[in-house]
Amino acid sequence: MAPRVLTVDSLNPKVLALADHLGCDAITRRAECIQKEIETKPGSHPFDEILYCNLSNPQSMGQKPIKFFREVLALCDYPHLLEQSETNSLFSSDAIARARKILDLFPWRTTGGYSHCQGTEGLRDVIAAAIASRDGFPCNAEDIFLTDGAAPPIHMMMHLLIRDEKDGILCPVPSHSLYTSSMVLQGATLVPYYLDESRGWGVRMSDLKKQLDGARSKGINVRGLVVINPGNPTGHVLMEENQREIVEFCRKEDLVLLADEVYQENICTADKKFKSFKRIAGSMGSGEGDISLVSFHSVSNGYYGECGRRGGYMEVTGFNSEVKKQVYKVASLSSCSNISGQILMSLVMNPPTVEDESYTSCQAERNGILSTFSRCAESMVRALNRLEAVTCCQAEGATFVFPALRLPKKAIAAAEERNTEPDVFYALRLLENTGIVVVPGSVFGQVPGTWHFRCTILPKEEKIPLFISRFTAFHEAFMEEFRD
């Protein structure tokens, strides 16, 4: 018999069911082509550079890494430096001391071996102590799992919670596609709840209850609730009252609360503060077993923006010992998360303190980055809200703005003629005319009949006026061209 050829139809149908995000891919590919054309044929476009406002990848957009973090990583990866006399003049004294302390946690003082599958014990101790200090409630290092960023533990929890297509997870709309994609791969039923744009993208509890009851009436076993705070793609920070409502809702309805808190360091406004869901639950008197909570964090998303280091953790609380054994079982399928990411996660959670040599410079770097984020966000939101048919909520946290577009009927018809979503049509036109790259809101989900786009606040601050002038000119011309 002739050998069979692998075909798309013979692949896992759950993979085939994943959303393609064709519009987003088309925009990215076109941006890459234009970039090459600008380099090889100067003057071929009405602009001389691409403004990548689609990437949540700070260091790829010119942000410098935090010096202390990189000093410690360098010394840990090449301990030979610790024995050289020149090192004392090249590295800060507290970075040297921290590297020595971390290396003592590893056999043969090398970072090239495997660690415990849950993560290096001493590093988990540091992170647990930092969480306890942040929240004001105890944290057990045995509840910490060090991971390669936030994506693997999210997939891990989906593995644990989802048994078949009758199981569902409440997930915000709009939200990062990581959650919806993970649910599709596990065969889960997505139970969407819409964030309330009129209330700064808060969670409307009446809608949450309606979606839960509706799913249950269809025979769906809703197992958990995803909350992203600060929000991606919306850039909102939840009010404490809203968080308390969510905790009580999960406790009452017996739902696992999956708290994505990867942007907790990035707060862009003085009137909002980050409070973890663990802290909120503790302040409400929730004890062990009252609520099952999984908290996710990552080194990719704070002011440090160490996306390529792939470090993160999840903390599981309110799980009984038998369930924890099963979490451990799934974690042990991977030898361990990468060691550099583990070390960096411990540094992020335990940066230099006031008595350390690096404290002043580290604080200055951190505050400088966060202040820049705040100024860029404020400038973008102010400019966008001046435009016809554009409204944009205040950027309170994370690294995004998510403005709404009220597109003319003629523009929507033109998109339909091209078999394209209207926000994709708008974003492609924006790219072709200005070189600005954004992500259409349809990638993240949105209320039917509404249109948005996600734009990062990460371009260099000196590029923001250029962004505003290009965007304003384009939008005014677009609205005039398609005016009803």
GROMACS .gro file of C-alpha atoms in nm:
model
  484
    1MET     CA    1   0.000   0.000   0.000
    2ALA     CA    2   0.116   0.353  -0.075
    3PRO     CA    3   0.213   0.546   0.239
    4ARG     CA    4  -0.050   0.783   0.368
    5VAL     CA    5   0.030   1.154   0.354
    6LEU     CA    6  -0.048   1.364   0.660
    7THR     CA    7  -0.330   1.605   0.580
    8VAL     CA    8  -0.495   1.886   0.768
    9ASP     CA    9  -0.810   1.678   0.800
   10SER     CA   10  -0.616   1.409   0.986
   11LEU     CA   11  -0.490   1.646   1.256
   12ASN     CA   12  -0.637   1.692   1.603
   13PRO     CA   13  -0.974   1.865   1.546
   14LYS     CA   14  -0.919   2.071   1.861
   15VAL     CA   15  -0.616   2.230   1.694
   16LEU     CA   16  -0.820   2.297   1.382
   17ALA     CA   17  -1.086   2.462   1.598
   18LEU     CA   18  -0.842   2.727   1.723
   19ALA     CA   19  -0.918   3.077   1.598
   20ASP     CA   20  -0.683   3.171   1.315
   21HIS     CA   21  -0.679   3.547   1.383
   22LEU     CA   22  -0.628   3.589   1.010
   23GLY     CA   23  -0.678   3.964   1.025
   24CYS     CA   24  -0.407   4.006   1.287
   25ASP     CA   25  -0.171   3.778   1.093
   26ALA     CA   26  -0.238   3.971   0.772
   27ILE     CA   27  -0.153   4.299   0.944
   28THR     CA   28   0.169   4.159   1.090
   29ARG     CA   29   0.280   4.009   0.758
   30ARG     CA   30   0.204   4.329   0.573
   31ALA     CA   31   0.400   4.531   0.830
   32GLU     CA   32   0.700   4.304   0.779
   33CYS     CA   33   0.678   4.349   0.400
   34ILE     CA   34   0.653   4.727   0.431
   35GLN     CA   35   0.954   4.727   0.666
   36LYS     CA   36   1.162   4.552   0.399
   37GLU     CA   37   1.034   4.786   0.127
   38ILE     CA   38   1.130   5.091   0.335
   39GLU     CA   39   1.480   4.951   0.381
   40THR     CA   40   1.535   4.849   0.017
   41LYS     CA   41   1.331   5.122  -0.158
   42PRO     CA   42   1.347   5.446   0.041
   43GLY     CA   43   1.056   5.675  -0.042
   44SER     CA   44   0.827   5.388  -0.147
   45HIS     CA   45   0.581   5.473   0.131
   46PRO     CA   46   0.448   5.799   0.277
   47PHE     CA   47   0.643   5.731   0.597
   48ASP     CA   48   1.000   5.624   0.671
   49GLU     CA   49   0.949   5.390   0.966
   50ILE     CA   50   0.702   5.142   1.112
   51LEU     CA   51   0.558   5.226   1.454
   52TYR     CA   52   0.500   4.889   1.619
   53CYS     CA   53   0.215   4.954   1.862
   54ASN     CA   54   0.101   4.592   1.852
   55LEU     CA   55   0.383   4.444   2.060
   56SER     CA   56   0.370   4.398   2.438
   57ASN     CA   57   0.743   4.335   2.430
   58PRO     CA   58   0.920   4.633   2.594
   59GLN     CA   59   1.284   4.543   2.535
   60SER     CA   60   1.226   4.473   2.166
   61MET     CA   61   1.105   4.834   2.146
   62GLY     CA   62   1.414   4.982   2.306
   63GLN     CA   63   1.351   4.959   2.680
   64LYS     CA   64   1.671   4.882   2.871
   65PRO     CA   65   1.677   4.593   3.121
   66ILE     CA   66   1.709   4.666   3.492
   67LYS     CA   67   2.082   4.671   3.568
   68PHE     CA   68   2.067   4.488   3.903
   69PHE     CA   69   1.868   4.198   3.759
   70ARG     CA   70   2.111   4.149   3.473
   71GLU     CA   71   2.415   4.178   3.700
   72VAL     CA   72   2.288   3.895   3.922
   73LEU     CA   73   2.196   3.678   3.623
   74ALA     CA   74   2.538   3.730   3.464
   75LEU     CA   75   2.721   3.635   3.784
   76CYS     CA   76   2.502   3.329   3.840
   77ASP     CA   77   2.552   3.207   3.485
   78TYR     CA   78   2.930   3.262   3.496
   79PRO     CA   79   3.041   3.214   3.858
   80HIS     CA   80   3.407   3.241   3.750
   81LEU     CA   81   3.352   3.618   3.760
   82LEU     CA   82   3.303   3.603   4.135
   83GLU     CA   83   3.665   3.499   4.179
   84GLN     CA   84   3.808   3.789   3.975
   85SER     CA   85   3.936   4.105   4.142
   86GLU     CA   86   3.795   4.325   3.864
   87THR     CA   87   3.441   4.210   3.946
   88ASN     CA   88   3.419   4.433   4.253
   89SER     CA   89   3.462   4.741   4.034
   90LEU     CA   90   3.229   4.618   3.755
   91PHE     CA   91   2.936   4.489   3.960
   92SER     CA   92   2.749   4.632   4.258
   93SER     CA   93   2.827   4.478   4.595
   94ASP     CA   94   2.467   4.366   4.657
   95ALA     CA   95   2.448   4.198   4.315
   96ILE     CA   96   2.764   4.004   4.403
   97ALA     CA   97   2.623   3.907   4.742
   98ARG     CA   98   2.286   3.806   4.594
   99ALA     CA   99   2.453   3.593   4.325
  100ARG     CA  100   2.663   3.410   4.585
  101LYS     CA  101   2.354   3.343   4.794
  102ILE     CA  102   2.157   3.213   4.495
  103LEU     CA  103   2.441   2.991   4.374
  104ASP     CA  104   2.453   2.827   4.715
  105LEU     CA  105   2.104   2.691   4.640
  106PHE     CA  106   2.228   2.481   4.347
  107PRO     CA  107   2.437   2.162   4.350
  108TRP     CA  108   2.796   2.238   4.244
  109ARG     CA  109   2.695   2.607   4.236
  110THR     CA  110   2.591   2.589   3.871
  111THR     CA  111   2.274   2.704   3.697
  112GLY     CA  112   2.314   2.452   3.416
  113GLY     CA  113   2.138   2.161   3.582
  114TYR     CA  114   1.777   2.070   3.643
  115SER     CA  115   1.602   2.189   3.955
  116HIS     CA  116   1.313   2.039   4.148
  117CYS     CA  117   1.013   2.020   3.912
  118GLN     CA  118   0.824   2.268   4.129
  119GLY     CA  119   1.117   2.509   4.120
  120THR     CA  120   1.426   2.561   4.333
  121GLU     CA  121   1.322   2.544   4.698
  122GLY     CA  122   1.524   2.842   4.820
  123LEU     CA  123   1.390   3.063   4.541
  124ARG     CA  124   1.036   2.958   4.624
  125ASP     CA  125   1.105   3.054   4.986
  126VAL     CA  126   1.207   3.404   4.873
  127ILE     CA  127   0.898   3.443   4.655
  128ALA     CA  128   0.667   3.314   4.929
  129ALA     CA  129   0.811   3.566   5.176
  130ALA     CA  130   0.762   3.846   4.922
  131ILE     CA  131   0.398   3.746   4.860
  132ALA     CA  132   0.334   3.739   5.234
  133SER     CA  133   0.486   4.087   5.268
  134ARG     CA  134   0.283   4.219   4.973
  135ASP     CA  135  -0.051   4.081   5.092
  136GLY     CA  136  -0.019   4.077   5.469
  137PHE     CA  137  -0.121   3.709   5.484
  138PRO     CA  138   0.093   3.394   5.511
  139CYS     CA  139   0.226   3.223   5.200
  140ASN     CA  140   0.359   2.867   5.195
  141ALA     CA  141   0.647   2.796   4.956
  142GLU     CA  142   0.488   2.455   4.889
  143ASP     CA  143   0.200   2.640   4.723
  144ILE     CA  144   0.439   2.805   4.474
  145PHE     CA  145   0.515   2.652   4.134
  146LEU     CA  146   0.790   2.823   3.933
  147THR     CA  147   0.707   2.819   3.563
  148ASP     CA  148   0.821   2.930   3.217
  149GLY     CA  149   0.611   3.245   3.222
  150ALA     CA  150   0.236   3.256   3.282
  151ALA     CA  151   0.120   3.048   2.983
  152PRO     CA  152   0.234   2.700   3.104
  153PRO     CA  153   0.057   2.718   3.443
  154ILE     CA  154  -0.259   2.845   3.275
  155HIS     CA  155  -0.250   2.543   3.043
  156MET     CA  156  -0.175   2.328   3.349
  157MET     CA  157  -0.486   2.447   3.532
  158MET     CA  158  -0.698   2.386   3.224
  159HIS     CA  159  -0.562   2.028   3.215
  160LEU     CA  160  -0.665   1.983   3.577
  161LEU     CA  161  -1.009   2.145   3.563
  162ILE     CA  162  -1.145   2.037   3.226
  163ARG     CA  163  -1.275   1.682   3.194
  164ASP     CA  164  -1.485   1.704   2.875
  165GLU     CA  165  -1.688   1.946   2.663
  166LYS     CA  166  -1.952   1.966   2.937
  167ASP     CA  167  -1.705   2.158   3.156
  168GLY     CA  168  -1.679   2.532   3.110
  169ILE     CA  169  -1.481   2.834   3.229
  170LEU     CA  170  -1.613   3.188   3.266
  171CYS     CA  171  -1.376   3.412   3.071
  172PRO     CA  172  -1.385   3.789   3.023
  173VAL     CA  173  -1.450   3.948   2.686
  174PRO     CA  174  -1.233   4.111   2.571
  175SER     CA  175  -0.940   3.907   2.696
  176HIS     CA  176  -0.607   3.763   2.587
  177SER     CA  177  -0.647   3.476   2.342
  178LEU     CA  178  -0.429   3.254   2.563
  179TYR     CA  179  -0.735   3.161   2.769
  180THR     CA  180  -0.975   3.095   2.485
  181SER     CA  181  -0.711   2.897   2.294
  182SER     CA  182  -0.626   2.685   2.597
  183MET     CA  183  -0.993   2.606   2.650
  184VAL     CA  184  -1.038   2.503   2.288
  185LEU     CA  185  -0.736   2.271   2.307
  186GLN     CA  186  -0.877   2.109   2.621
  187GLY     CA  187  -1.221   2.075   2.467
  188ALA     CA  188  -1.382   2.304   2.724
  189THR     CA  189  -1.688   2.520   2.672
  190LEU     CA  190  -1.612   2.891   2.682
  191VAL     CA  191  -1.863   3.083   2.892
  192PRO     CA  192  -1.803   3.449   2.808
  193TYR     CA  193  -1.889   3.745   3.026
  194TYR     CA  194  -1.857   4.096   2.886
  195LEU     CA  195  -1.657   4.361   3.069
  196ASP     CA  196  -1.849   4.685   3.114
  197GLU     CA  197  -1.680   4.952   2.903
  198SER     CA  198  -1.910   5.221   3.044
  199ARG     CA  199  -1.765   5.149   3.390
  200GLY     CA  200  -1.400   5.150   3.286
  201TRP     CA  201  -1.406   4.780   3.188
  202GLY     CA  202  -1.521   4.662   3.529
  203VAL     CA  203  -1.700   4.332   3.593
  204ARG     CA  204  -2.078   4.366   3.602
  205MET     CA  205  -2.193   4.106   3.852
  206SER     CA  206  -2.546   4.083   3.714
  207ASP     CA  207  -2.403   3.982   3.374
  208LEU     CA  208  -2.167   3.736   3.539
  209LYS     CA  209  -2.458   3.570   3.721
  210LYS     CA  210  -2.667   3.568   3.404
  211GLN     CA  211  -2.391   3.397   3.203
  212LEU     CA  212  -2.332   3.140   3.477
  213ASP     CA  213  -2.700   3.054   3.513
  214GLY     CA  214  -2.742   3.038   3.136
  215ALA     CA  215  -2.453   2.795   3.100
  216ARG     CA  216  -2.575   2.575   3.382
  217SER     CA  217  -2.924   2.563   3.231
  218LYS     CA  218  -2.761   2.410   2.922
  219GLY     CA  219  -2.596   2.138   3.128
  220ILE     CA  220  -2.250   2.297   3.138
  221ASN     CA  221  -2.049   2.239   3.456
  222VAL     CA  222  -1.884   2.577   3.508
  223ARG     CA  223  -1.562   2.507   3.697
  224GLY     CA  224  -1.379   2.839   3.717
  225LEU     CA  225  -1.369   3.213   3.656
  226VAL     CA  226  -1.082   3.395   3.484
  227VAL     CA  227  -1.006   3.753   3.592
  228ILE     CA  228  -0.727   3.960   3.437
  229ASN     CA  229  -0.619   4.248   3.662
  230PRO     CA  230  -0.469   4.481   3.546
  231GLY     CA  231  -0.647   4.411   3.221
  232ASN     CA  232  -0.517   4.291   2.886
  233PRO     CA  233  -0.619   4.428   2.636
  234THR     CA  234  -0.821   4.693   2.820
  235GLY     CA  235  -0.561   4.846   3.055
  236HIS     CA  236  -0.811   4.872   3.342
  237VAL     CA  237  -0.749   4.814   3.714
  238LEU     CA  238  -1.040   4.670   3.910
  239MET     CA  239  -1.193   4.861   4.198
  240GLU     CA  240  -1.152   4.688   4.535
  241GLU     CA  241  -1.530   4.670   4.576
  242ASN     CA  242  -1.554   4.487   4.242
  243GLN     CA  243  -1.283   4.245   4.351
  244ARG     CA  244  -1.471   4.171   4.672
  245GLU     CA  245  -1.786   4.098   4.471
  246ILE     CA  246  -1.591   3.857   4.250
  247VAL     CA  247  -1.441   3.673   4.549
  248GLU     CA  248  -1.781   3.636   4.714
  249PHE     CA  249  -1.933   3.521   4.383
  250CYS     CA  250  -1.670   3.248   4.343
  251ARG     CA  251  -1.710   3.138   4.704
  252LYS     CA  252  -2.088   3.121   4.677
  253GLU     CA  253  -2.093   2.948   4.337
  254ASP     CA  254  -1.803   2.712   4.415
  255LEU     CA  255  -1.582   2.836   4.130
  256VAL     CA  256  -1.201   2.826   4.112
  257LEU     CA  257  -1.081   3.185   4.078
  258LEU     CA  258  -0.803   3.207   3.819
  259ALA     CA  259  -0.636   3.544   3.879
  260ASP     CA  260  -0.405   3.669   3.605
  261GLU     CA  261  -0.200   3.937   3.783
  262VAL     CA  262   0.101   3.956   3.553
  263TYR     CA  263   0.079   4.335   3.515
  264GLN     CA  264   0.060   4.404   3.889
  265GLU     CA  265   0.365   4.634   3.885
  266ASN     CA  266   0.227   4.847   3.602
  267ILE     CA  267  -0.014   5.106   3.743
  268CYS     CA  268  -0.047   5.422   3.532
  269THR     CA  269  -0.270   5.639   3.748
  270ALA     CA  270  -0.235   5.775   4.101
  271ASP     CA  271  -0.596   5.698   4.200
  272LYS     CA  272  -0.566   5.322   4.151
  273LYS     CA  273  -0.359   5.067   4.344
  274PHE     CA  274  -0.303   4.701   4.270
  275LYS     CA  275  -0.437   4.460   4.529
  276SER     CA  276  -0.402   4.088   4.472
  277PHE     CA  277  -0.708   3.865   4.490
  278LYS     CA  278  -0.535   3.672   4.766
  279ARG     CA  279  -0.513   3.990   4.973
  280ILE     CA  280  -0.877   4.073   4.900
  281ALA     CA  281  -0.992   3.722   4.995
  282GLY     CA  282  -0.786   3.731   5.314
  283SER     CA  283  -0.926   4.069   5.413
  284MET     CA  284  -1.276   3.926   5.374
  285GLY     CA  285  -1.195   3.655   5.627
  286SER     CA  286  -1.163   3.373   5.374
  287GLY     CA  287  -0.970   3.088   5.530
  288GLU     CA  288  -0.819   2.770   5.390
  289GLY     CA  289  -1.084   2.589   5.191
  290ASP     CA  290  -1.329   2.882   5.167
  291ILE     CA  291  -1.224   2.964   4.813
  292SER     CA  292  -0.994   2.795   4.561
  293LEU     CA  293  -0.762   3.056   4.412
  294VAL     CA  294  -0.481   3.031   4.158
  295SER     CA  295  -0.267   3.342   4.108
  296PHE     CA  296  -0.037   3.388   3.807
  297HIS     CA  297   0.261   3.619   3.772
  298SER     CA  298   0.539   3.657   3.514
  299VAL     CA  299   0.868   3.842   3.458
  300SER     CA  300   0.752   3.930   3.106
  301ASN     CA  301   0.495   4.192   3.187
  302GLY     CA  302   0.599   4.434   3.461
  303TYR     CA  303   0.820   4.740   3.428
  304TYR     CA  304   1.113   4.499   3.380
  305GLY     CA  305   0.966   4.349   3.058
  306GLU     CA  306   1.192   4.042   3.054
  307CYS     CA  307   0.977   3.855   2.799
  308GLY     CA  308   1.254   3.634   2.663
  309ARG     CA  309   1.357   3.508   3.007
  310ARG     CA  310   1.035   3.308   3.043
  311GLY     CA  311   1.002   3.323   3.418
  312GLY     CA  312   0.686   3.307   3.624
  313TYR     CA  313   0.496   3.141   3.904
  314MET     CA  314   0.154   3.027   4.009
  315GLU     CA  315   0.037   3.015   4.368
  316VAL     CA  316  -0.242   2.771   4.455
  317THR     CA  317  -0.442   2.841   4.770
  318GLY     CA  318  -0.749   2.675   4.914
  319PHE     CA  319  -0.666   2.338   4.756
  320ASN     CA  320  -0.672   2.032   4.981
  321SER     CA  321  -0.368   1.804   5.005
  322GLU     CA  322  -0.507   1.542   4.766
  323VAL     CA  323  -0.574   1.802   4.496
  324LYS     CA  324  -0.227   1.953   4.547
  325LYS     CA  325  -0.078   1.610   4.480
  326GLN     CA  326  -0.249   1.612   4.141
  327VAL     CA  327  -0.120   1.963   4.066
  328TYR     CA  328   0.228   1.839   4.153
  329LYS     CA  329   0.178   1.536   3.928
  330VAL     CA  330   0.104   1.756   3.627
  331ALA     CA  331   0.396   1.989   3.712
  332SER     CA  332   0.632   1.691   3.727
  333LEU     CA  333   0.562   1.608   3.362
  334SER     CA  334   0.814   1.883   3.286
  335SER     CA  335   1.163   1.842   3.434
  336CYS     CA  336   1.162   2.203   3.558
  337SER     CA  337   1.116   2.557   3.438
  338ASN     CA  338   1.428   2.734   3.312
  339ILE     CA  339   1.670   2.835   3.585
  340SER     CA  340   1.737   3.190   3.464
  341GLY     CA  341   1.364   3.257   3.472
  342GLN     CA  342   1.340   3.114   3.824
  343ILE     CA  343   1.621   3.337   3.945
  344LEU     CA  344   1.475   3.645   3.776
  345MET     CA  345   1.131   3.578   3.928
  346SER     CA  346   1.292   3.575   4.273
  347LEU     CA  347   1.468   3.905   4.196
  348VAL     CA  348   1.148   4.069   4.070
  349MET     CA  349   0.969   3.970   4.389
  350ASN     CA  350   1.264   4.066   4.611
  351PRO     CA  351   1.446   4.365   4.456
  352PRO     CA  352   1.714   4.565   4.639
  353THR     CA  353   1.605   4.721   4.967
  354VAL     CA  354   1.693   5.062   5.103
  355GLU     CA  355   2.018   4.948   5.267
  356ASP     CA  356   2.153   4.794   4.943
  357GLU     CA  357   2.396   4.967   4.709
  358SER     CA  358   2.170   4.918   4.405
  359TYR     CA  359   1.853   5.043   4.573
  360THR     CA  360   1.872   5.404   4.452
  361SER     CA  361   1.958   5.320   4.093
  362CYS     CA  362   1.705   5.035   4.077
  363GLN     CA  363   1.426   5.258   4.208
  364ALA     CA  364   1.525   5.532   3.963
  365GLU     CA  365   1.509   5.286   3.671
  366ARG     CA  366   1.174   5.150   3.786
  367ASN     CA  367   1.017   5.489   3.850
  368GLY     CA  368   1.152   5.626   3.522
  369ILE     CA  369   0.996   5.343   3.322
  370LEU     CA  370   0.659   5.363   3.500
  371SER     CA  371   0.649   5.743   3.470
  372THR     CA  372   0.716   5.714   3.098
  373PHE     CA  373   0.435   5.460   3.064
  374SER     CA  374   0.199   5.694   3.248
  375ARG     CA  375   0.287   5.998   3.033
  376CYS     CA  376   0.261   5.800   2.707
  377ALA     CA  377  -0.075   5.655   2.808
  378GLU     CA  378  -0.213   5.993   2.910
  379SER     CA  379  -0.101   6.154   2.582
  380MET     CA  380  -0.251   5.873   2.373
  381VAL     CA  381  -0.585   5.869   2.555
  382ARG     CA  382  -0.618   6.248   2.539
  383ALA     CA  383  -0.544   6.252   2.164
  384LEU     CA  384  -0.774   5.961   2.085
  385ASN     CA  385  -1.066   6.111   2.274
  386ARG     CA  386  -1.036   6.430   2.068
  387LEU     CA  387  -1.113   6.236   1.750
  388GLU     CA  388  -1.454   6.199   1.592
  389ALA     CA  389  -1.624   5.865   1.670
  390VAL     CA  390  -1.345   5.746   1.903
  391THR     CA  391  -1.378   5.693   2.279
  392CYS     CA  392  -1.103   5.559   2.499
  393CYS     CA  393  -1.118   5.474   2.867
  394GLN     CA  394  -0.834   5.592   3.087
  395ALA     CA  395  -0.532   5.362   3.081
  396GLU     CA  396  -0.499   5.265   3.446
  397GLY     CA  397  -0.254   4.975   3.426
  398ALA     CA  398  -0.077   4.717   3.210
  399THR     CA  399   0.067   4.862   2.885
  400PHE     CA  400  -0.237   4.914   2.663
  401VAL     CA  401  -0.514   5.143   2.551
  402PHE     CA  402  -0.824   4.987   2.394
  403PRO     CA  403  -1.026   5.259   2.220
  404ALA     CA  404  -1.371   5.204   2.070
  405LEU     CA  405  -1.441   5.301   1.708
  406ARG     CA  406  -1.787   5.399   1.582
  407LEU     CA  407  -1.723   5.315   1.220
  408PRO     CA  408  -1.941   5.462   0.943
  409LYS     CA  409  -2.180   5.225   0.766
  410LYS     CA  410  -1.989   5.276   0.440
  411ALA     CA  411  -1.667   5.161   0.606
  412ILE     CA  412  -1.841   4.851   0.745
  413ALA     CA  413  -1.986   4.778   0.399
  414ALA     CA  414  -1.643   4.819   0.240
  415ALA     CA  415  -1.499   4.570   0.490
  416GLU     CA  416  -1.778   4.322   0.418
  417GLU     CA  417  -1.709   4.347   0.045
  418ARG     CA  418  -1.352   4.235   0.120
  419ASN     CA  419  -1.475   3.959   0.353
  420THR     CA  420  -1.289   4.132   0.639
  421GLU     CA  421  -1.388   4.236   0.989
  422PRO     CA  422  -1.442   4.616   1.002
  423ASP     CA  423  -1.175   4.669   1.270
  424VAL     CA  424  -0.927   4.464   1.063
  425PHE     CA  425  -1.012   4.678   0.759
  426TYR     CA  426  -0.947   4.992   0.965
  427ALA     CA  427  -0.619   4.860   1.104
  428LEU     CA  428  -0.491   4.761   0.758
  429ARG     CA  429  -0.574   5.104   0.619
  430LEU     CA  430  -0.402   5.262   0.919
  431LEU     CA  431  -0.088   5.058   0.850
  432GLU     CA  432  -0.078   5.133   0.477
  433ASN     CA  433  -0.121   5.507   0.532
  434THR     CA  434   0.083   5.570   0.846
  435GLY     CA  435   0.304   5.270   0.927
  436ILE     CA  436   0.126   5.233   1.263
  437VAL     CA  437   0.063   4.870   1.364
  438VAL     CA  438  -0.223   4.795   1.606
  439VAL     CA  439  -0.421   4.480   1.693
  440PRO     CA  440  -0.789   4.468   1.592
  441GLY     CA  441  -1.031   4.427   1.880
  442SER     CA  442  -1.189   4.123   1.715
  443VAL     CA  443  -0.876   3.926   1.811
  444PHE     CA  444  -0.969   3.968   2.179
  445GLY     CA  445  -1.346   3.955   2.150
  446GLN     CA  446  -1.586   4.246   2.191
  447VAL     CA  447  -1.956   4.317   2.227
  448PRO     CA  448  -2.116   4.230   1.890
  449GLY     CA  449  -2.155   4.538   1.673
  450THR     CA  450  -1.873   4.728   1.849
  451TRP     CA  451  -1.522   4.779   1.715
  452HIS     CA  452  -1.194   4.843   1.895
  453PHE     CA  453  -0.821   4.813   1.859
  454ARG     CA  454  -0.543   4.749   2.109
  455CYS     CA  455  -0.248   4.985   2.106
  456THR     CA  456   0.052   4.953   2.336
  457ILE     CA  457   0.198   5.250   2.521
  458LEU     CA  458   0.550   5.111   2.471
  459PRO     CA  459   0.692   5.314   2.179
  460LYS     CA  460   0.975   5.544   2.286
  461GLU     CA  461   0.830   5.856   2.441
  462GLU     CA  462   0.979   6.081   2.173
  463LYS     CA  463   0.778   5.883   1.914
  464ILE     CA  464   0.440   5.954   2.076
  465PRO     CA  465   0.390   6.296   1.907
  466LEU     CA  466   0.466   6.127   1.574
  467PHE     CA  467   0.209   5.857   1.651
  468ILE     CA  468  -0.053   6.117   1.743
  469SER     CA  469   0.001   6.333   1.434
  470ARG     CA  470   0.000   6.038   1.194
  471PHE     CA  471  -0.301   5.874   1.358
  472THR     CA  472  -0.501   6.196   1.373
  473ALA     CA  473  -0.443   6.278   1.006
  474PHE     CA  474  -0.535   5.925   0.900
  475HIS     CA  475  -0.850   5.903   1.111
  476GLU     CA  476  -0.983   6.238   0.991
  477ALA     CA  477  -0.926   6.138   0.628
  478PHE     CA  478  -1.081   5.793   0.686
  479MET     CA  479  -1.395   5.937   0.843
  480GLU     CA  480  -1.430   6.188   0.560
  481GLU     CA  481  -1.387   5.918   0.294
  482PHE     CA  482  -1.650   5.689   0.443
  483ARG     CA  483  -1.884   5.947   0.588
  484ASP     CA  484  -2.247   5.828   0.575
   0.00000   0.00000   0.00000
